[in-house]
Coordinates of C-alpha atoms in Angstrom, one line a residue:
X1 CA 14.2 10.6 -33.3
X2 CA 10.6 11.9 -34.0
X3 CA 8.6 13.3 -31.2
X4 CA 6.5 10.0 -31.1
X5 CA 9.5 8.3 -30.9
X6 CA 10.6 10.1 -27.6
X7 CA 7.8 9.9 -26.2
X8 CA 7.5 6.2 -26.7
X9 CA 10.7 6.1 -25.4
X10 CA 9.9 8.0 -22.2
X11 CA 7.1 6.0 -21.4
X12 CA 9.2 2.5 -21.5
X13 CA 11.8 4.5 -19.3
X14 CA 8.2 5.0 -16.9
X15 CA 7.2 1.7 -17.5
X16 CA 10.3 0.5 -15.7
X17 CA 12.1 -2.1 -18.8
X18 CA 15.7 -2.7 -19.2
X19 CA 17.5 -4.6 -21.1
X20 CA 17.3 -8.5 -21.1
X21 CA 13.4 -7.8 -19.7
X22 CA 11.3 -10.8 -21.2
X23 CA 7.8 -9.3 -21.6
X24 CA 5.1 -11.3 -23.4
X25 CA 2.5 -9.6 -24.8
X26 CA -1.2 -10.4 -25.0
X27 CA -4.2 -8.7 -26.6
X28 CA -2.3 -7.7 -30.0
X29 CA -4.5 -6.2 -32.8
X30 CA -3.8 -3.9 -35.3
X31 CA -5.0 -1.0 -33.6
X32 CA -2.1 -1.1 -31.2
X33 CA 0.8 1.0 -30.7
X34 CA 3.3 0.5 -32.8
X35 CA 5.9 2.6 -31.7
X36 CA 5.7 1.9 -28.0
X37 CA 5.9 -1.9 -29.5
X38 CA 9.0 -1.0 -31.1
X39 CA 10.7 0.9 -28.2
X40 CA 9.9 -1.9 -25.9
X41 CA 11.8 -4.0 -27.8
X42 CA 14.5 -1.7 -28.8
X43 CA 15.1 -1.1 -25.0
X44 CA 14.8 -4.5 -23.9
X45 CA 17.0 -5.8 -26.7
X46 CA 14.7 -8.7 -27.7
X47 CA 11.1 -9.2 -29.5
X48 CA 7.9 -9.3 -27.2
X49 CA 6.8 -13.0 -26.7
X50 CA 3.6 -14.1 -27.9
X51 CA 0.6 -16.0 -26.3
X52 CA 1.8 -19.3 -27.1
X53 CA 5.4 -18.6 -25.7
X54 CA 5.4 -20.1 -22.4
X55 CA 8.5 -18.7 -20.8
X56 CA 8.8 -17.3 -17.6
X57 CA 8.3 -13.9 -18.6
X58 CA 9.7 -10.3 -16.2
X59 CA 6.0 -8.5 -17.6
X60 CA 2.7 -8.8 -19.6
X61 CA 1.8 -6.2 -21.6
X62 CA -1.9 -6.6 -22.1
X63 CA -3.8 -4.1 -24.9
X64 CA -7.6 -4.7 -23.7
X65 CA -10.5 -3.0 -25.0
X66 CA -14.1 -3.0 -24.5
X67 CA -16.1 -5.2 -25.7
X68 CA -12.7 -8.3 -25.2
X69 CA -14.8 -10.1 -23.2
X70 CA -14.3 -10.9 -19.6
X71 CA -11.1 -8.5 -18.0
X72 CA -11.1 -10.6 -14.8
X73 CA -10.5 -13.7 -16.9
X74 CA -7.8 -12.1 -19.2
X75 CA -6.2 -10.5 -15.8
X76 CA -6.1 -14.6 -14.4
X77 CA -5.1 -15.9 -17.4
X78 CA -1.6 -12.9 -18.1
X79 CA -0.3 -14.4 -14.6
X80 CA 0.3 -17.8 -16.2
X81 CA 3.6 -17.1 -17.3
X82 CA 4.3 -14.5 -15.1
X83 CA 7.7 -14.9 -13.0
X84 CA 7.8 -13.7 -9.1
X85 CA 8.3 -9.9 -8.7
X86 CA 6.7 -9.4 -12.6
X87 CA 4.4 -6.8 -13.2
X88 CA 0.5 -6.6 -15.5
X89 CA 0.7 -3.9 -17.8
X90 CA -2.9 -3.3 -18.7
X91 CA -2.9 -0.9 -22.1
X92 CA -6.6 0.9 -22.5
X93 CA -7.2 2.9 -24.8
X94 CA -7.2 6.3 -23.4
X95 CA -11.1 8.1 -22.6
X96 CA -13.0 9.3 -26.3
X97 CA -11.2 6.5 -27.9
X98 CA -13.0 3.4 -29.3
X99 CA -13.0 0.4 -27.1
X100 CA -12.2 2.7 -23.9
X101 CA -12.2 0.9 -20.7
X102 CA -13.7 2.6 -17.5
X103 CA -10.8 3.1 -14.5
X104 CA -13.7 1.4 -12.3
X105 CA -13.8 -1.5 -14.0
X106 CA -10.1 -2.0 -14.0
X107 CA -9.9 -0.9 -10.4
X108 CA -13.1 -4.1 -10.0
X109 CA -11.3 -6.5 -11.9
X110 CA -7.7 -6.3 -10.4
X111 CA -8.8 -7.3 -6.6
X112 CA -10.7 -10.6 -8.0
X113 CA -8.5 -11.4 -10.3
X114 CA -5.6 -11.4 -7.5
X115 CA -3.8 -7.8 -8.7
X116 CA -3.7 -4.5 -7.5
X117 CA -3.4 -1.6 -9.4
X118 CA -0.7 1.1 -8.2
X119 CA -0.3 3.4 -11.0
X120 CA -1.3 4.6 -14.4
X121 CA 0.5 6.4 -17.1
X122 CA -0.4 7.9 -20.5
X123 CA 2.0 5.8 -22.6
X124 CA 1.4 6.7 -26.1
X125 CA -1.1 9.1 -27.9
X126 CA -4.4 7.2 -27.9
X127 CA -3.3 3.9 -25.0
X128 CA -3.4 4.2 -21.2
X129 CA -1.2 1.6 -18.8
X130 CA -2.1 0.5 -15.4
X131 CA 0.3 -1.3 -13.5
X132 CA -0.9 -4.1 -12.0
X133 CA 1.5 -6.2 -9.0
X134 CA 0.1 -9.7 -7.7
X135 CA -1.1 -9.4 -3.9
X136 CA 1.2 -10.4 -1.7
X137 CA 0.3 -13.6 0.3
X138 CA 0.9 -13.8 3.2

């Protein structure tokens, strides 16, 4: 396994999948990460769903860049699908990158879009996560 490759792995292992995890997967490009990609899938033991799946899904893995439009809108919109206990990931490209999101305006958008942001990891070379967990209602 290349370097890449462990680290990929490591940071699925951080994310938190296991196997049977349905994650769907918003925001794809081709400036993603493919490696991460394929160790997601490799440890959940299935393909990431797309935006017109409609399953109940365990996660959202959302790549989002500047310039995407409106984050508190994409943020609404990942919960669609979203089963009870699931978690946003919210992929960024990391600071110096192109498209580079400012933690503020993450830490902004969560609140209104019903999320709260309780960590962030550096998941792959040039992408950021924040993990995002619906409020609890009360």
């Amino acid at each position: 396994m290349s370097d890449a490759g462990a680290a990929n792995t490591a940071a699925v292992g951080k994310m938190g999948f296991k196997d049977g995890d349905l994650i769907q997967e918003l925001g794809y490009d081709d400036d993603v990460d493919y490696e991460l990609r394929d160790a997601l899938e490799e440890t959940t033991g299935g393909e990431l769903l797309t935006e017109e799946d409609h399953d109940v899904v365990d996660s959202v893995l959302l790549w989002w860049r500047d310039g995407d439009g409106d984050l508190v809108d994409a943020l609404v919109d990942s919960l669609t699908t979203l089963g009870e206990g699931g978690v946003v990931w919210l992929l960024t490209p990391k600071s110096g990158r192109d498209g580079y999101v400012r933690p503020s305006e993450i830490l902004e958008s969560a609140p209104t879009a019903g999320l709260h942001v309780t960590t962030s990891e550096g998941v792959s070379r040039d992408w950021a996560a924040s993990r995002l967990v619906p409020r609890r209602k009360n």
